[in-house]
PDB file of C-alpha atoms in Angstrom:
ATOM      1  CA  UNK A   1      33.137  -5.136  -8.756  1.00  0.00           C
ATOM      2  CA  UNK A   2      35.256  -5.014  -5.582  1.00  0.00           C
ATOM      3  CA  UNK A   3      38.114  -7.518  -5.787  1.00  0.00           C
ATOM      4  CA  UNK A   4      38.676  -8.176  -2.073  1.00  0.00           C
ATOM      5  CA  UNK A   5      35.947  -7.092   0.306  1.00  0.00           C
ATOM      6  CA  UNK A   6      35.723  -7.162   4.096  1.00  0.00           C
ATOM      7  CA  UNK A   7      32.913  -6.646   6.553  1.00  0.00           C
ATOM      8  CA  UNK A   8      32.508  -4.792   8.754  1.00  0.00           C
ATOM      9  CA  UNK A   9      34.599  -1.690   7.989  1.00  0.00           C
ATOM     10  CA  UNK A  10      34.552  -0.640  11.645  1.00  0.00           C
ATOM     11  CA  UNK A  11      34.080  -2.779  14.739  1.00  0.00           C
ATOM     12  CA  UNK A  12      33.867  -1.343  18.242  1.00  0.00           C
ATOM     13  CA  UNK A  13      33.423  -3.805  21.071  1.00  0.00           C
ATOM     14  CA  UNK A  14      34.190  -4.383  24.725  1.00  0.00           C
ATOM     15  CA  UNK A  15      36.896  -6.515  26.273  1.00  0.00           C
ATOM     16  CA  UNK A  16      35.925 -10.148  26.635  1.00  0.00           C
ATOM     17  CA  UNK A  17      33.534 -10.201  23.695  1.00  0.00           C
ATOM     18  CA  UNK A  18      33.808 -12.521  20.673  1.00  0.00           C
ATOM     19  CA  UNK A  19      33.685 -11.045  17.172  1.00  0.00           C
ATOM     20  CA  UNK A  20      34.134 -12.099  13.548  1.00  0.00           C
ATOM     21  CA  UNK A  21      35.434 -10.368  10.439  1.00  0.00           C
ATOM     22  CA  UNK A  22      34.444 -11.675   7.020  1.00  0.00           C
ATOM     23  CA  UNK A  23      36.454 -11.572   3.814  1.00  0.00           C
ATOM     24  CA  UNK A  24      35.528 -12.454   0.254  1.00  0.00           C
ATOM     25  CA  UNK A  25      37.506 -12.258  -2.993  1.00  0.00           C
ATOM     26  CA  UNK A  26      36.111 -12.476  -6.516  1.00  0.00           C
ATOM     27  CA  UNK A  27      39.481 -12.734  -8.274  1.00  0.00           C
ATOM     28  CA  UNK A  28      39.482 -16.509  -8.495  1.00  0.00           C
ATOM     29  CA  UNK A  29      42.630 -16.668  -6.378  1.00  0.00           C
ATOM     30  CA  UNK A  30      43.730 -19.805  -4.545  1.00  0.00           C
ATOM     31  CA  UNK A  31      45.429 -18.158  -1.573  1.00  0.00           C
ATOM     32  CA  UNK A  32      44.085 -15.804   1.083  1.00  0.00           C
ATOM     33  CA  UNK A  33      45.711 -14.058   4.019  1.00  0.00           C
ATOM     34  CA  UNK A  34      45.005 -12.142   7.194  1.00  0.00           C
ATOM     35  CA  UNK A  35      47.323  -9.282   8.182  1.00  0.00           C
ATOM     36  CA  UNK A  36      47.358  -7.072  11.262  1.00  0.00           C
ATOM     37  CA  UNK A  37      48.412  -3.421  11.026  1.00  0.00           C
ATOM     38  CA  UNK A  38      49.260  -1.854  14.359  1.00  0.00           C
ATOM     39  CA  UNK A  39      49.089   1.785  15.406  1.00  0.00           C
ATOM     40  CA  UNK A  40      52.558   2.413  13.936  1.00  0.00           C
ATOM     41  CA  UNK A  41      51.343   1.131  10.550  1.00  0.00           C
ATOM     42  CA  UNK A  42      53.480  -2.004  10.725  1.00  0.00           C
ATOM     43  CA  UNK A  43      52.000  -4.816   8.608  1.00  0.00           C
ATOM     44  CA  UNK A  44      52.432  -8.379   9.827  1.00  0.00           C
ATOM     45  CA  UNK A  45      50.983 -11.586   8.471  1.00  0.00           C
ATOM     46  CA  UNK A  46      48.822 -13.673  10.770  1.00  0.00           C
ATOM     47  CA  UNK A  47      47.522 -16.542   8.621  1.00  0.00           C
ATOM     48  CA  UNK A  48      47.591 -17.849   5.081  1.00  0.00           C
ATOM     49  CA  UNK A  49      45.254 -20.364   3.463  1.00  0.00           C
ATOM     50  CA  UNK A  50      45.778 -22.103   0.130  1.00  0.00           C
ATOM     51  CA  UNK A  51      42.735 -23.889  -1.293  1.00  0.00           C
ATOM     52  CA  UNK A  52      41.176 -23.943   2.171  1.00  0.00           C
ATOM     53  CA  UNK A  53      44.323 -25.449   3.721  1.00  0.00           C
ATOM     54  CA  UNK A  54      46.162 -23.551   6.470  1.00  0.00           C
ATOM     55  CA  UNK A  55      49.686 -22.811   5.213  1.00  0.00           C
ATOM     56  CA  UNK A  56      51.019 -20.046   7.457  1.00  0.00           C
ATOM     57  CA  UNK A  57      50.148 -19.687  11.104  1.00  0.00           C
ATOM     58  CA  UNK A  58      52.295 -17.023  12.724  1.00  0.00           C
ATOM     59  CA  UNK A  59      52.713 -16.616  16.452  1.00  0.00           C
ATOM     60  CA  UNK A  60      49.146 -15.561  17.043  1.00  0.00           C
ATOM     61  CA  UNK A  61      47.179 -16.209  20.255  1.00  0.00           C
ATOM     62  CA  UNK A  62      44.798 -19.162  20.119  1.00  0.00           C
ATOM     63  CA  UNK A  63      41.967 -16.677  20.571  1.00  0.00           C
ATOM     64  CA  UNK A  64      42.312 -15.956  16.852  1.00  0.00           C
ATOM     65  CA  UNK A  65      40.845 -18.629  14.621  1.00  0.00           C
ATOM     66  CA  UNK A  66      40.621 -18.342  10.837  1.00  0.00           C
ATOM     67  CA  UNK A  67      38.044 -20.312   8.887  1.00  0.00           C
ATOM     68  CA  UNK A  68      37.923 -20.857   5.154  1.00  0.00           C
ATOM     69  CA  UNK A  69      34.590 -22.338   4.010  1.00  0.00           C
ATOM     70  CA  UNK A  70      35.704 -22.168   0.377  1.00  0.00           C
ATOM     71  CA  UNK A  71      38.479 -20.695  -1.781  1.00  0.00           C
ATOM     72  CA  UNK A  72      36.746 -17.328  -2.061  1.00  0.00           C
ATOM     73  CA  UNK A  73      36.167 -16.734   1.653  1.00  0.00           C
ATOM     74  CA  UNK A  74      38.405 -16.431   4.685  1.00  0.00           C
ATOM     75  CA  UNK A  75      36.871 -15.324   7.955  1.00  0.00           C
ATOM     76  CA  UNK A  76      38.590 -14.382  11.180  1.00  0.00           C
ATOM     77  CA  UNK A  77      37.019 -15.111  14.538  1.00  0.00           C
ATOM     78  CA  UNK A  78      38.428 -13.583  17.686  1.00  0.00           C
ATOM     79  CA  UNK A  79      37.481 -14.832  21.153  1.00  0.00           C
ATOM     80  CA  UNK A  80      37.803 -12.984  24.450  1.00  0.00           C
ATOM     81  CA  UNK A  81      38.913  -9.709  22.894  1.00  0.00           C
ATOM     82  CA  UNK A  82      41.664  -7.762  24.653  1.00  0.00           C
ATOM     83  CA  UNK A  83      42.693  -4.102  24.469  1.00  0.00           C
ATOM     84  CA  UNK A  84      45.856  -5.092  22.567  1.00  0.00           C
ATOM     85  CA  UNK A  85      43.769  -6.567  19.766  1.00  0.00           C
ATOM     86  CA  UNK A  86      42.824  -3.063  18.664  1.00  0.00           C
ATOM     87  CA  UNK A  87      44.285  -2.640  15.175  1.00  0.00           C
ATOM     88  CA  UNK A  88      43.352  -2.642  11.519  1.00  0.00           C
ATOM     89  CA  UNK A  89      42.950  -6.123  10.064  1.00  0.00           C
ATOM     90  CA  UNK A  90      43.459  -6.658   6.357  1.00  0.00           C
ATOM     91  CA  UNK A  91      42.458  -9.584   4.239  1.00  0.00           C
ATOM     92  CA  UNK A  92      44.448 -10.240   1.047  1.00  0.00           C
ATOM     93  CA  UNK A  93      44.501 -12.765  -1.767  1.00  0.00           C
ATOM     94  CA  UNK A  94      46.990 -13.958  -4.378  1.00  0.00           C
ATOM     95  CA  UNK A  95      46.892 -16.257  -7.422  1.00  0.00           C
ATOM     96  CA  UNK A  96      48.936 -18.878  -5.607  1.00  0.00           C
ATOM     97  CA  UNK A  97      51.286 -19.520  -2.744  1.00  0.00           C
ATOM     98  CA  UNK A  98      54.820 -18.218  -2.719  1.00  0.00           C
ATOM     99  CA  UNK A  99      56.209 -15.168  -4.448  1.00  0.00           C
ATOM    100  CA  UNK A 100      52.978 -13.962  -6.019  1.00  0.00           C
ATOM    101  CA  UNK A 101      51.350 -10.546  -6.050  1.00  0.00           C
ATOM    102  CA  UNK A 102      48.922  -9.984  -3.177  1.00  0.00           C
ATOM    103  CA  UNK A 103      45.800  -7.831  -3.348  1.00  0.00           C
ATOM    104  CA  UNK A 104      44.480  -6.293  -0.164  1.00  0.00           C
ATOM    105  CA  UNK A 105      40.980  -5.552   1.041  1.00  0.00           C
ATOM    106  CA  UNK A 106      39.937  -2.177   2.513  1.00  0.00           C
ATOM    107  CA  UNK A 107      40.564  -3.241   6.106  1.00  0.00           C
ATOM    108  CA  UNK A 108      38.520  -3.577   9.295  1.00  0.00           C
ATOM    109  CA  UNK A 109      39.338  -1.176  12.102  1.00  0.00           C
ATOM    110  CA  UNK A 110      38.797  -3.033  15.374  1.00  0.00           C
ATOM    111  CA  UNK A 111      38.602  -0.993  18.557  1.00  0.00           C
ATOM    112  CA  UNK A 112      38.394  -2.817  21.877  1.00  0.00           C
ATOM    113  CA  UNK A 113      37.285  -0.709  24.844  1.00  0.00           C
TER     114      UNK A 113
ATOM    115  CA  UNK B   1      63.949 -15.251   8.842  1.00  0.00           C
ATOM    116  CA  UNK B   2      63.736 -12.315   6.483  1.00  0.00           C
ATOM    117  CA  UNK B   3      64.121  -8.773   7.818  1.00  0.00           C
ATOM    118  CA  UNK B   4      63.352  -5.682   5.721  1.00  0.00           C
ATOM    119  CA  UNK B   5      64.524  -2.202   6.640  1.00  0.00           C
ATOM    120  CA  UNK B   6      63.049   0.863   4.944  1.00  0.00           C
ATOM    121  CA  UNK B   7      64.301   4.446   4.811  1.00  0.00           C
ATOM    122  CA  UNK B   8      63.406   7.212   5.248  1.00  0.00           C
ATOM    123  CA  UNK B   9      60.444   6.956   7.587  1.00  0.00           C
ATOM    124  CA  UNK B  10      59.109  10.287   6.323  1.00  0.00           C
ATOM    125  CA  UNK B  11      59.843  12.181   3.117  1.00  0.00           C
ATOM    126  CA  UNK B  12      58.631  15.609   2.058  1.00  0.00           C
ATOM    127  CA  UNK B  13      59.139  16.796  -1.506  1.00  0.00           C
ATOM    128  CA  UNK B  14      57.938  19.685  -3.601  1.00  0.00           C
ATOM    129  CA  UNK B  15      55.456  18.917  -6.323  1.00  0.00           C
ATOM    130  CA  UNK B  16      57.332  18.033  -9.501  1.00  0.00           C
ATOM    131  CA  UNK B  17      60.444  16.797  -7.684  1.00  0.00           C
ATOM    132  CA  UNK B  18      61.538  13.172  -7.496  1.00  0.00           C
ATOM    133  CA  UNK B  19      61.192  10.909  -4.468  1.00  0.00           C
ATOM    134  CA  UNK B  20      63.354   7.898  -3.635  1.00  0.00           C
ATOM    135  CA  UNK B  21      62.625   5.288  -0.964  1.00  0.00           C
ATOM    136  CA  UNK B  22      65.203   2.632  -0.140  1.00  0.00           C
ATOM    137  CA  UNK B  23      64.923  -0.837   1.368  1.00  0.00           C
ATOM    138  CA  UNK B  24      67.401  -3.495   2.379  1.00  0.00           C
ATOM    139  CA  UNK B  25      66.673  -7.161   3.038  1.00  0.00           C
ATOM    140  CA  UNK B  26      68.575  -9.853   4.870  1.00  0.00           C
ATOM    141  CA  UNK B  27      67.621 -13.180   3.260  1.00  0.00           C
ATOM    142  CA  UNK B  28      69.615 -13.798   0.082  1.00  0.00           C
ATOM    143  CA  UNK B  29      66.939 -16.316  -0.962  1.00  0.00           C
ATOM    144  CA  UNK B  30      64.377 -13.519  -1.409  1.00  0.00           C
ATOM    145  CA  UNK B  31      63.385 -13.224  -5.044  1.00  0.00           C
ATOM    146  CA  UNK B  32      60.215 -11.124  -5.165  1.00  0.00           C
ATOM    147  CA  UNK B  33      60.022  -7.456  -4.140  1.00  0.00           C
ATOM    148  CA  UNK B  34      56.684  -5.615  -4.336  1.00  0.00           C
ATOM    149  CA  UNK B  35      55.904  -2.024  -3.427  1.00  0.00           C
ATOM    150  CA  UNK B  36      52.579  -0.960  -1.963  1.00  0.00           C
ATOM    151  CA  UNK B  37      50.906   2.428  -1.626  1.00  0.00           C
ATOM    152  CA  UNK B  38      48.471   2.936   1.234  1.00  0.00           C
ATOM    153  CA  UNK B  39      46.209   5.974   1.266  1.00  0.00           C
ATOM    154  CA  UNK B  40      44.466   7.105   4.429  1.00  0.00           C
ATOM    155  CA  UNK B  41      41.696   4.714   5.432  1.00  0.00           C
ATOM    156  CA  UNK B  42      42.382   2.278   2.612  1.00  0.00           C
ATOM    157  CA  UNK B  43      44.147  -1.028   2.116  1.00  0.00           C
ATOM    158  CA  UNK B  44      47.662  -1.301   0.636  1.00  0.00           C
ATOM    159  CA  UNK B  45      47.614  -1.174  -3.152  1.00  0.00           C
ATOM    160  CA  UNK B  46      50.271  -2.952  -5.232  1.00  0.00           C
ATOM    161  CA  UNK B  47      51.921  -0.320  -7.449  1.00  0.00           C
ATOM    162  CA  UNK B  48      54.944  -2.128  -8.862  1.00  0.00           C
ATOM    163  CA  UNK B  49      56.982  -5.255  -8.223  1.00  0.00           C
ATOM    164  CA  UNK B  50      60.267  -6.720  -9.352  1.00  0.00           C
ATOM    165  CA  UNK B  51      61.715 -10.215  -9.407  1.00  0.00           C
ATOM    166  CA  UNK B  52      65.310 -11.174  -8.828  1.00  0.00           C
ATOM    167  CA  UNK B  53      66.089 -11.886 -12.474  1.00  0.00           C
ATOM    168  CA  UNK B  54      65.518  -8.218 -13.345  1.00  0.00           C
ATOM    169  CA  UNK B  55      67.571  -5.183 -12.280  1.00  0.00           C
ATOM    170  CA  UNK B  56      65.080  -2.448 -13.066  1.00  0.00           C
ATOM    171  CA  UNK B  57      61.413  -2.060 -13.927  1.00  0.00           C
ATOM    172  CA  UNK B  58      59.512   1.059 -14.912  1.00  0.00           C
ATOM    173  CA  UNK B  59      55.833   1.952 -15.112  1.00  0.00           C
ATOM    174  CA  UNK B  60      55.166   5.539 -16.165  1.00  0.00           C
ATOM    175  CA  UNK B  61      56.370   7.786 -13.320  1.00  0.00           C
ATOM    176  CA  UNK B  62      57.437   4.988 -10.994  1.00  0.00           C
ATOM    177  CA  UNK B  63      60.446   2.715 -11.234  1.00  0.00           C
ATOM    178  CA  UNK B  64      62.057   0.115  -9.033  1.00  0.00           C
ATOM    179  CA  UNK B  65      65.698  -0.937  -9.012  1.00  0.00           C
ATOM    180  CA  UNK B  66      67.163  -4.056  -7.451  1.00  0.00           C
ATOM    181  CA  UNK B  67      70.744  -4.792  -6.449  1.00  0.00           C
ATOM    182  CA  UNK B  68      70.863  -8.454  -5.415  1.00  0.00           C
ATOM    183  CA  UNK B  69      74.535  -8.352  -4.500  1.00  0.00           C
ATOM    184  CA  UNK B  70      74.022  -5.540  -2.019  1.00  0.00           C
ATOM    185  CA  UNK B  71      70.559  -6.817  -1.065  1.00  0.00           C
ATOM    186  CA  UNK B  72      68.795  -3.539  -1.541  1.00  0.00           C
ATOM    187  CA  UNK B  73      66.023  -2.202  -3.741  1.00  0.00           C
ATOM    188  CA  UNK B  74      64.578   1.251  -4.264  1.00  0.00           C
ATOM    189  CA  UNK B  75      61.399   2.964  -5.422  1.00  0.00           C
ATOM    190  CA  UNK B  76      61.745   6.054  -7.591  1.00  0.00           C
ATOM    191  CA  UNK B  77      58.817   8.389  -8.238  1.00  0.00           C
ATOM    192  CA  UNK B  78      59.415  11.177 -10.753  1.00  0.00           C
ATOM    193  CA  UNK B  79      57.380  14.356 -11.288  1.00  0.00           C
ATOM    194  CA  UNK B  80      55.597  13.881  -7.989  1.00  0.00           C
ATOM    195  CA  UNK B  81      52.008  15.072  -7.647  1.00  0.00           C
ATOM    196  CA  UNK B  82      49.914  15.778  -4.529  1.00  0.00           C
ATOM    197  CA  UNK B  83      47.991  12.538  -5.107  1.00  0.00           C
ATOM    198  CA  UNK B  84      51.253  10.614  -4.615  1.00  0.00           C
ATOM    199  CA  UNK B  85      51.052  11.554  -0.916  1.00  0.00           C
ATOM    200  CA  UNK B  86      50.562   8.281   0.987  1.00  0.00           C
ATOM    201  CA  UNK B  87      52.420   5.641   2.999  1.00  0.00           C
ATOM    202  CA  UNK B  88      54.643   3.428   0.860  1.00  0.00           C
ATOM    203  CA  UNK B  89      55.722  -0.058   1.904  1.00  0.00           C
ATOM    204  CA  UNK B  90      58.403  -2.249   0.445  1.00  0.00           C
ATOM    205  CA  UNK B  91      58.345  -6.012   0.968  1.00  0.00           C
ATOM    206  CA  UNK B  92      60.416  -9.095   0.246  1.00  0.00           C
ATOM    207  CA  UNK B  93      59.465 -12.732  -0.264  1.00  0.00           C
ATOM    208  CA  UNK B  94      61.966 -15.590  -0.047  1.00  0.00           C
ATOM    209  CA  UNK B  95      59.905 -17.658  -2.445  1.00  0.00           C
ATOM    210  CA  UNK B  96      58.598 -21.147  -2.062  1.00  0.00           C
ATOM    211  CA  UNK B  97      55.590 -22.727  -0.512  1.00  0.00           C
ATOM    212  CA  UNK B  98      54.826 -21.715   3.042  1.00  0.00           C
ATOM    213  CA  UNK B  99      57.036 -18.641   3.142  1.00  0.00           C
ATOM    214  CA  UNK B 100      55.685 -15.203   3.822  1.00  0.00           C
ATOM    215  CA  UNK B 101      55.889 -11.664   2.494  1.00  0.00           C
ATOM    216  CA  UNK B 102      57.835  -9.487   4.950  1.00  0.00           C
ATOM    217  CA  UNK B 103      57.126  -5.752   4.949  1.00  0.00           C
ATOM    218  CA  UNK B 104      59.277  -2.757   5.718  1.00  0.00           C
ATOM    219  CA  UNK B 105      58.055  -0.257   8.315  1.00  0.00           C
ATOM    220  CA  UNK B 106      56.715   2.189   5.729  1.00  0.00           C
ATOM    221  CA  UNK B 107      57.563   5.673   4.447  1.00  0.00           C
ATOM    222  CA  UNK B 108      55.162   8.594   4.766  1.00  0.00           C
ATOM    223  CA  UNK B 109      55.509  10.604   1.549  1.00  0.00           C
ATOM    224  CA  UNK B 110      54.187  14.173   1.527  1.00  0.00           C
ATOM    225  CA  UNK B 111      54.108  16.063  -1.738  1.00  0.00           C
ATOM    226  CA  UNK B 112      53.759  19.806  -1.184  1.00  0.00           C
ATOM    227  CA  UNK B 113      52.036  21.874  -3.822  1.00  0.00           C
TER     228      UNK B 113
END
C-alpha cells in the first residue's frame, strides 16, 4: 500500500552510462516532482509535472530528461552520467500544483564511479 | 526567488526536553510552510504544515508558529523521545501555479536518552 514508490532503491553505475529511475504514486494526485538531495542533505527541485504537462524545469543539464506516461508515473532518464550526478533522487507527488502538501518516495541512491 | 534559512544546523536535547527549530524566508508572497522529518535512509515525511492565515497549529507533541510580519516560522517539539531523532526540514511556497517549494538546509536533531 506504498503511496509513492521508486525503483531501484540503489543504482551504481560507471561514468558515461545511461540510466533510468522509475516513480509511481497510487494517491490519485495530479502533480509529481523530482528532487535531488546532495551529500550535504540539501533538497532541490528538478522538475514538476501536472497532469503529464511539464510545469517546473529548474536549471538542470539536458542530460536529465523526465517522462510522464500518465498521471501516476514520472520517470527520470539520465544520459552520459557524470561523477557529480551522484546523489539521492526523490520522487514526490501532491494533490495539485501550487501550495499543496507533497508526499515523498523512499529515494534512489545513485552512485557514479 | 524565495530563500529559506534554517537554524540551528544541529541540535542535541535530553529525552523529555523541548526542541525548537527556526526558519526565516525572504518572499513575502509565501503562504504555505510545511515541515518534514527525514529518518536515515528514508524519504522526507510531512509532519505538520501551516498556511499564512493561521498563526499557530498543533498536533500532539509538535506545533508550528508563523510570524508573517517578521517572515519567520518555527517548529516546536515537546517531550522529545529518541525516535524524534532525525533531520528536520522547513520549507516555504510562494503559492500559485508554476512556483516551487523551497527547502531550508535541514536540522539534525539528536535526542539523548
